[in-house]
Structures are given as structure tokens and as C-alpha cells.
Short mmCIF file of C-alpha atoms in Angstrom, two decimals:
data_model
loop_
_atom_site.label_atom_id
_atom_site.label_comp_id
_atom_site.label_asym_id
_atom_site.label_seq_id
_atom_site.Cartn_x
_atom_site.Cartn_y
_atom_site.Cartn_z
CA MET A 1 45.28 91.77 -18.24
CA ARG A 2 43.07 89.05 -19.65
CA ILE A 3 41.56 89.36 -23.13
CA CYS A 4 38.26 87.56 -23.44
CA PRO A 5 38.48 85.02 -26.28
CA ASN A 6 34.73 85.45 -26.92
CA CYS A 7 34.07 89.18 -27.02
CA GLY A 8 37.63 90.58 -27.08
CA ASN A 9 37.16 92.92 -24.12
CA GLU A 10 39.88 93.49 -21.54
CA ASN A 11 39.55 92.16 -18.00
CA SER A 12 41.71 92.41 -14.89
CA ASP A 13 44.45 89.87 -14.28
CA GLN A 14 42.52 88.36 -11.37
CA SER A 15 39.30 87.87 -13.32
CA GLN A 16 38.00 84.31 -13.49
CA PHE A 17 35.37 85.22 -16.09
CA CYS A 18 34.65 88.03 -18.57
CA MET A 19 32.83 90.96 -16.96
CA TYR A 20 31.15 91.76 -20.30
CA CYS A 21 29.92 88.44 -21.68
CA GLY A 22 30.36 86.04 -18.76
CA THR A 23 32.79 83.67 -20.52
CA VAL A 24 34.73 81.64 -17.93
CA PHE A 25 38.46 81.88 -18.37
CA ALA A 26 40.54 78.65 -18.37
CA GLN A 27 43.11 78.48 -15.57
CA ASN A 28 46.02 78.33 -18.03
CA SER A 29 44.28 80.27 -20.73
CA ALA A 30 46.51 81.26 -23.64
CA SER A 31 44.67 84.58 -23.62
CA PHE A 32 46.61 85.56 -20.49
CA VAL A 33 49.34 88.05 -21.42
CA PRO A 34 51.82 88.59 -18.56
CA PRO A 35 52.86 92.18 -18.01
CA ASN A 36 56.43 93.29 -18.56
CA ASP A 37 57.32 94.45 -15.07
CA GLY A 38 60.82 95.52 -15.99
CA TYR A 39 62.61 92.95 -13.82
CA SER A 40 63.24 90.41 -16.57
CA ASN A 41 63.33 90.34 -20.32
CA THR A 42 63.54 86.56 -20.42
CA GLN A 43 60.96 84.93 -22.61
CA PRO A 44 58.98 82.10 -21.01
CA PRO A 45 60.14 78.58 -21.98
CA PHE A 46 57.06 77.86 -24.05
CA ALA A 47 57.66 80.96 -26.16
CA GLY A 48 60.43 79.18 -28.01
CA THR A 49 63.59 80.03 -26.08
CA PRO A 50 65.27 76.84 -24.73
CA VAL A 51 66.32 76.75 -21.12
CA GLN A 52 70.11 76.76 -20.88
CA PRO A 53 71.74 74.20 -18.55
CA GLY A 54 73.45 76.92 -16.56
CA SER A 55 70.15 78.50 -15.61
CA LEU A 56 69.20 75.55 -13.39
CA GLN A 57 69.87 76.18 -9.73
CA ASN A 58 71.20 72.67 -9.03
CA GLY A 59 73.61 72.86 -11.92
CA SER A 60 72.40 69.66 -13.60
CA ALA A 61 71.53 69.71 -17.25
CA ILE A 62 68.26 68.49 -18.71
CA PRO A 63 69.09 66.19 -21.64
CA PRO A 64 67.55 67.06 -25.01
CA TYR A 65 64.29 65.32 -25.73
CA GLY A 66 64.78 61.81 -27.06
CA GLN A 67 68.16 61.25 -25.42
CA ASN A 68 68.65 58.96 -22.45
CA PRO A 69 69.92 60.54 -19.25
CA GLN A 70 73.23 59.40 -17.80
CA PRO A 71 72.91 56.63 -15.20
CA LEU A 72 72.97 57.73 -11.58
CA TYR A 73 74.60 56.35 -8.44
CA GLY A 74 77.35 54.55 -10.28
CA GLN A 75 75.03 52.49 -12.49
CA SER A 76 76.56 51.32 -15.71
CA ALA A 77 74.81 51.95 -19.00
CA GLN A 78 76.27 48.68 -20.22
CA ALA A 79 74.57 46.70 -17.42
CA PRO A 80 70.86 47.50 -17.55
CA ASN A 81 70.02 44.51 -15.37
CA ALA A 82 72.41 45.45 -12.57
CA GLN A 83 69.60 46.59 -10.29
CA ILE A 84 67.12 43.89 -11.33
CA PRO A 85 66.72 41.09 -8.78
CA SER A 86 68.37 37.89 -9.91
CA TYR A 87 65.11 35.95 -9.82
CA LEU A 88 63.69 38.35 -12.42
CA GLN A 89 66.72 38.51 -14.69
CA ASN A 90 66.20 34.89 -15.73
CA GLN A 91 62.60 35.41 -16.76
CA SER A 92 61.53 35.46 -20.37
CA SER A 93 59.75 38.44 -21.91
CA GLY A 94 56.49 36.68 -21.24
CA GLY A 95 57.12 36.85 -17.52
CA GLU A 96 57.68 33.12 -17.01
CA LYS A 97 60.88 31.69 -15.55
CA ASN A 98 63.22 29.88 -17.87
CA LYS A 99 62.82 26.29 -16.75
CA LYS A 100 66.04 24.59 -15.71
CA LYS A 101 66.09 20.98 -16.79
CA LEU A 102 67.73 18.67 -14.30
CA SER A 103 68.93 15.17 -14.94
CA PRO A 104 67.82 12.46 -12.52
CA GLY A 105 71.40 12.24 -11.31
CA ALA A 106 71.49 15.95 -10.48
CA ILE A 107 68.20 15.76 -8.59
CA VAL A 108 69.37 12.77 -6.57
CA GLY A 109 72.68 14.53 -5.95
CA ILE A 110 71.00 17.64 -4.56
CA VAL A 111 68.92 15.58 -2.15
CA LEU A 112 71.82 13.32 -1.22
CA ALA A 113 74.00 16.30 -0.32
CA VAL A 114 71.49 17.40 2.29
CA LEU A 115 71.02 13.89 3.65
CA LEU A 116 74.76 13.29 3.86
CA VAL A 117 75.43 16.44 5.83
CA LEU A 118 72.48 15.92 8.14
CA SER A 119 73.36 12.32 8.87
CA GLY A 120 77.13 12.59 8.94
CA ILE A 121 77.20 15.54 11.30
CA GLY A 122 74.31 14.06 13.22
CA PHE A 123 76.36 11.01 14.18
CA ALA A 124 79.41 13.07 15.09
CA ALA A 125 77.68 15.91 16.90
CA GLU A 126 77.18 13.95 20.10
CA LYS A 127 80.83 12.93 20.30
CA VAL A 128 84.24 14.57 20.25
CA PHE A 129 84.12 16.46 16.94
CA GLN A 130 83.52 19.92 18.41
CA LYS A 131 80.02 19.08 19.54
CA GLN A 132 78.70 22.64 19.72
CA GLN A 133 79.80 23.64 16.24
CA ALA A 134 78.52 20.42 14.70
CA ALA A 135 75.18 20.71 16.49
CA GLU A 136 74.78 24.31 15.33
CA ALA A 137 75.60 23.25 11.78
CA VAL A 138 72.76 20.73 11.88
CA ASP A 139 70.36 23.31 13.31
CA ASP A 140 71.16 25.78 10.53
CA ILE A 141 70.62 23.31 7.69
CA GLU A 142 67.60 23.83 5.48
CA LEU A 143 66.53 21.75 2.53
CA PRO A 144 67.39 23.60 -0.69
CA GLU A 145 64.74 24.54 -3.21
CA ILE A 146 65.10 22.23 -6.18
CA PRO A 147 64.63 24.14 -9.47
CA ASP A 148 61.32 23.64 -11.23
CA PHE A 149 61.04 20.91 -13.81
CA ASP A 150 58.30 19.02 -15.54
CA LEU A 151 58.53 15.32 -14.76
CA ASP A 152 56.62 14.28 -17.87
CA SER A 153 58.26 16.56 -20.44
CA ASP A 154 61.79 16.72 -19.07
CA PHE A 155 62.11 12.99 -18.49
CA ASP A 156 60.80 9.98 -20.35
CA THR A 157 58.57 8.44 -17.71
CA ALA A 158 56.60 6.16 -20.02
CA GLY A 159 57.32 3.65 -22.71
CA ASP A 160 60.74 2.67 -21.38
CA SER A 161 60.97 -0.10 -18.84
CA SER A 162 64.71 0.22 -18.30
CA ALA A 163 64.26 1.90 -14.93
CA ASP A 164 61.87 -0.77 -13.69
CA SER A 165 64.47 -3.03 -12.14
CA THR A 166 64.01 -6.74 -12.60
CA ILE A 167 65.61 -7.21 -9.19
CA ASP A 168 63.29 -7.09 -6.21
CA SER A 169 64.19 -4.25 -3.87
CA SER A 170 64.55 -6.60 -0.92
CA LEU A 171 67.38 -8.41 -2.75
CA LYS A 172 69.35 -5.16 -2.91
CA PHE A 173 69.72 -4.98 0.86
CA GLY A 174 72.62 -6.40 2.80
CA LYS A 175 72.80 -8.19 6.11
CA VAL A 176 75.05 -8.19 9.15
CA ALA A 177 76.43 -11.43 10.57
CA ASP A 178 79.44 -11.98 12.85
CA ASN A 179 80.38 -8.28 12.67
CA ILE A 180 80.52 -8.43 8.86
CA TYR A 181 78.15 -6.58 6.53
CA THR A 182 77.51 -8.13 3.12
CA ASN A 183 75.52 -6.74 0.21
CA GLU A 184 75.58 -9.14 -2.73
CA TYR A 185 73.75 -6.78 -5.09
CA ALA A 186 76.36 -4.04 -4.60
CA GLY A 187 79.22 -6.50 -4.23
CA VAL A 188 80.20 -4.90 -0.92
CA THR A 189 81.60 -6.60 2.18
CA LEU A 190 82.50 -4.38 5.13
CA ARG A 191 83.82 -5.01 8.61
CA LEU A 192 84.05 -3.14 11.89
CA PRO A 193 87.44 -1.38 12.07
CA SER A 194 87.96 -2.00 15.80
CA VAL A 195 86.23 -2.95 19.04
CA ASP A 196 85.12 0.67 19.46
CA TRP A 197 82.79 0.30 16.50
CA LYS A 198 79.38 -1.31 16.22
CA PHE A 199 76.73 -1.88 13.57
CA LEU A 200 73.40 -0.22 14.19
CA THR A 201 70.35 -2.46 14.20
CA LYS A 202 67.48 -1.80 11.79
CA ASP A 203 65.54 -0.13 14.59
CA GLU A 204 68.52 2.05 15.52
CA ILE A 205 69.02 3.09 11.90
CA TYR A 206 65.39 4.16 11.68
CA ALA A 207 65.58 5.96 15.03
CA HIS A 208 68.67 7.90 13.95
CA TYR A 209 67.45 8.97 10.53
CA SER A 210 63.92 9.78 11.65
CA GLU A 211 65.37 11.99 14.39
CA ASN A 212 67.70 13.90 12.08
CA GLN A 213 65.54 14.03 8.95
CA THR A 214 61.92 14.55 8.11
CA ALA A 215 59.76 12.27 5.96
CA VAL A 216 61.86 9.18 6.74
CA LEU A 217 59.76 6.01 6.69
CA LEU A 218 60.12 2.37 7.69
CA ASP A 219 59.15 -0.41 5.30
CA ASP A 220 56.87 -2.77 7.22
CA GLU A 221 57.97 -5.83 5.26
CA THR A 222 61.72 -5.36 4.84
CA LYS A 223 62.19 -3.18 7.93
CA GLU A 224 64.37 -0.94 5.77
CA THR A 225 64.54 2.77 6.48
CA TYR A 226 63.92 4.83 3.36
CA TYR A 227 63.36 8.35 2.10
CA ASP A 228 61.36 9.16 -1.02
CA SER A 229 62.65 11.96 -3.21
CA LEU A 230 61.86 13.20 -6.71
CA GLY A 231 62.13 10.14 -8.90
CA ALA A 232 64.21 8.17 -6.41
CA ARG A 233 64.07 6.22 -3.17
CA PHE A 234 66.97 6.21 -0.70
CA TYR A 235 67.32 2.96 1.24
CA TYR A 236 69.52 3.37 4.31
CA ASP A 237 70.90 -0.13 4.36
CA MET A 238 73.80 0.01 6.81
CA ALA A 239 75.33 2.23 9.46
CA MET A 240 78.22 1.67 11.84
CA VAL A 241 79.43 4.10 14.50
CA ASN A 242 82.41 4.56 16.77
CA ALA A 243 81.01 4.94 20.26
CA THR A 244 84.14 6.78 21.43
CA SER A 245 84.95 9.23 18.65
CA GLY A 246 81.60 9.66 16.91
CA ALA A 247 82.99 8.61 13.54
CA SER A 248 80.49 6.82 11.32
CA VAL A 249 80.03 4.87 8.10
CA GLN A 250 76.76 4.88 6.19
CA MET A 251 75.72 2.97 3.11
CA ALA A 252 72.63 3.39 0.97
CA VAL A 253 71.19 2.05 -2.25
CA VAL A 254 69.33 4.73 -4.20
CA GLU A 255 66.72 3.36 -6.59
CA ILE A 256 66.22 5.68 -9.56
CA LYS A 257 62.60 5.62 -10.74
CA ILE A 258 62.96 7.90 -13.75
CA ASN A 259 63.47 6.24 -17.13
CA THR A 260 66.39 8.37 -18.23
CA ASP A 261 70.10 7.72 -18.25
CA TYR A 262 72.48 9.99 -16.38
CA THR A 263 76.16 10.22 -15.57
CA LEU A 264 78.03 10.33 -12.28
CA ASN A 265 79.29 13.78 -13.26
CA GLU A 266 75.69 15.02 -13.32
CA PHE A 267 75.15 13.38 -9.97
CA PHE A 268 78.20 15.10 -8.48
CA GLU A 269 77.10 18.45 -9.89
CA GLY A 270 73.83 17.97 -8.04
CA VAL A 271 75.69 17.14 -4.85
CA GLU A 272 77.76 20.31 -5.17
CA ASP A 273 74.65 22.41 -5.80
CA GLY A 274 72.96 20.86 -2.79
CA LEU A 275 75.97 21.51 -0.58
CA SER A 276 76.18 25.16 -1.61
CA GLU A 277 72.52 25.59 -0.67
CA THR A 278 72.87 23.67 2.58
CA VAL A 279 76.09 24.71 4.33
CA ASP A 280 77.71 28.04 3.52
CA ASP A 281 81.29 26.89 4.06
CA ALA A 282 81.03 23.38 2.58
CA LEU A 283 83.81 22.55 0.13
CA MET A 284 83.82 19.49 -2.09
CA GLU A 285 86.93 18.15 -3.79
CA ASP A 286 88.15 15.02 -5.52
CA ALA A 287 89.79 12.53 -3.17
CA GLY A 288 90.46 9.71 -5.63
CA ILE A 289 89.04 6.36 -6.67
CA ILE A 290 88.78 3.05 -4.88
CA THR A 291 87.70 -0.45 -5.88
CA ILE A 292 85.19 -2.26 -3.69
CA GLY A 293 84.24 -5.70 -4.92
CA ASN A 294 83.95 -5.53 -8.69
CA ASN A 295 82.98 -1.86 -8.81
CA THR A 296 85.07 1.28 -9.01
CA TYR A 297 83.92 4.12 -6.76
CA SER A 298 84.64 7.81 -7.21
CA VAL A 299 85.49 9.35 -3.85
CA LYS A 300 84.80 12.96 -2.89
CA ALA A 301 85.85 14.82 0.25
CA ILE A 302 83.60 17.37 1.94
CA HIS A 303 85.17 19.88 4.30
CA MET A 304 83.39 22.46 6.47
CA PRO A 305 86.27 24.67 7.69
CA GLU A 306 84.12 27.00 9.77
CA SER A 307 81.03 25.10 10.90
CA ALA A 308 82.77 21.77 11.53
CA PRO A 309 86.53 22.18 11.00
CA SER A 310 87.54 18.91 12.66
CA ILE A 311 85.31 16.74 10.44
CA VAL A 312 85.89 15.37 6.97
CA MET A 313 83.24 13.43 5.07
CA TYR A 314 84.44 10.99 2.43
CA TYR A 315 81.85 9.43 0.22
CA ALA A 316 82.39 6.82 -2.44
CA VAL A 317 79.80 6.59 -5.20
CA THR A 318 79.23 4.12 -8.01
CA LYS A 319 76.42 3.38 -10.43
CA ILE A 320 74.95 -0.11 -10.77
CA ASP A 321 72.45 -0.26 -13.63
CA GLN A 322 70.14 2.70 -12.90
CA ASP A 323 70.87 2.73 -9.18
CA ILE A 324 73.33 4.72 -7.11
CA VAL A 325 75.29 3.01 -4.34
CA TYR A 326 77.17 5.21 -1.93
CA ILE A 327 79.28 4.72 1.17
CA CYS A 328 79.85 7.77 3.35
CA ILE A 329 82.53 7.95 6.05
CA THR A 330 82.57 10.78 8.59
CA GLU A 331 85.93 10.95 10.33
CA SER A 332 88.36 13.37 11.93
CA ALA A 333 89.84 15.77 9.40
CA ASP A 334 93.35 14.34 9.67
CA LYS A 335 92.32 10.91 8.33
CA ASN A 336 93.32 9.92 4.80
CA PHE A 337 90.51 8.55 2.63
CA LEU A 338 92.43 5.40 1.68
CA ASP A 339 93.08 4.58 5.32
CA CYS A 340 89.42 5.15 6.15
CA PHE A 341 88.15 2.79 3.45
CA ASN A 342 90.86 0.16 3.79
CA ASN A 343 89.98 -0.12 7.47
CA ILE A 344 86.45 -1.29 6.64
CA ILE A 345 86.78 -3.16 3.32
CA VAL A 346 87.08 -6.93 3.59
#
């Protein structure tokens, strides 16, 4: 029965309002007193008797108020971020990503890794180095996303003229004469290893790089092929190819435009990051060092055991003032790096 809270008279259980005074009963009115029908003597939960865990049909216990439930589906209480996407785990409490500061060398390295793989495989793909696999590797390559950085705050781009080279860019380029390539700025003199090799002309260099890469331009004055990246310009100064095997040698001078010093280790870290974002199976390892002219070059070997197992890419890198000079050789995987370089160094 329902007891009217206004006049105190009794009404039937189904009454929505008091038959005596017209007061409308609330749906969950506390004035409702359930009858004792003899089937159960259990007090309702809100009457003060706690529900026991065993009374739940599914057998799971409700934790006391204020206590955290146990993690489900194998989640660990010690790893609260285990189910949070990685791109959110690195955000600050304010919701902004923690900015990763990159050195100029690392930025150039990331870009160079992509360019090396595109160009090196691009030369070889049309020849004997498992053409189909190499071509598919090129098709699958995507430029990696370079982490955000603030050019003005992360790097000193004003007030320091050290990065503004006193050497005109055109003087940094080499020339080919009598099957010999000479670059006085880099102190490099290279030759064709055999009659199967040839130097590409300036037009052929541009045609190759513009076909395999986007945003490659041709300098109208110097006729040099170049690619502008963040804080750097890549000048593709020389390329030679083996018309029979598809092996190739590339050389570039990379002008760094950011007024900040960097190390070759930072550069190599960028290369490794770029490779990991570019080719899934790319492996980079130390090959050794070699002296070319008056400069010592660190040499790395890049292997792609699944996408291009028969290719190895050796690249020698040195730093001249703020600039990077690199020579990249793409050869069959059984070739030793010393043999590869000694075959071309005059």
C-alpha cells in the first residue's frame, strides 16, 4: 500500500496519486512500503544490509566503494598506459606533444636515408639485382614524417654567420674530364672502375633523380641537380653506373643552412631513423673507415635482406666545415667495401 505523505491516508499499491487529497506520488516514493509476501525475508539493499558477493548470479564481486577494481583482460595495474595509443602516451598533461628537438645532422640524415635508398635501388632495379624485388622496394618507399621542431627556437638561425659559407656553391662542384671526376672542394678524385662503367651527364643525373624522387630541381646557372630539405640543400654532383650490372656510385655535397654545429654521430642516428621509417628490413652497420684525399670518411653498410637481398649499399660520409660530403656505392652483396672504394679512388 501507499501512504500519502500529505494526508496520511492509505492508497492501493497501483495508485499514482492520493484518492483523498490528490497528491501525486513520486515514482520511487519513499512512502511505498513493499508487502511481505512470505517468499523472502531479505531486506532491500538500501535498507542497510550489504549485498554479499556470493549473491551475484555471475559470481563476480563488487569491490567496496573507494577501491579500484582489478584490471580485466590481462591488463597490468602497473602499466596504466598499456592500452593508450603511443602517440598519446608522449603528450603532456596539457594535451600537447612533447617536442623532439633534432640536430641539423639528424634532420639531414633522415632525409638522406630516403634519398639513398630511392636512388641506389633506382639505379640497380633495371639491371641484374633481382629487378622485381628492387622495383617493389622502390614502390613501397614513403617519405618518413620528420618529428616536429621549431626552426627558430631549436636552432640558432640568426646572429651567427658560421653557416653562411664564404665559398660560392658553384666552387663546391666537381667536373668530369677524360673519365676522371675531380672535386677540389671535397678533395675527391674518382675514376671509372672498368669499361662497363660510365659517368652520367648533368642532364642524365637530373633525369634520373627527377624520375625517382619528387621536388628535385635543376639550377639554371650551374646545371646542378639539387633537392631542398629542412635547413639543407643536397647537390647531386656526380653519378656513375655500370651498364651491365646496374651497380652505381653517387656523390653529393650537402650544404647545411642552419647555424648550429652537429656531429657525424647525430647524422648517422638520423640516417638510421630514416631507414627504419623507409624500408622495414633495412639494416645499417659499421663497415669501417677510409681516407679519400685529405679527409677521413666513416663508412656504413646498408643491407635489405628481404626486399633486396642481393644488394649492399656502402656510403662514406665526412664533414667539411658545416657541409656533409657523401659517396654512396650500390653493389652486389658479396662485394667488400674496401674493394668497392679502392676501385674508384685515384
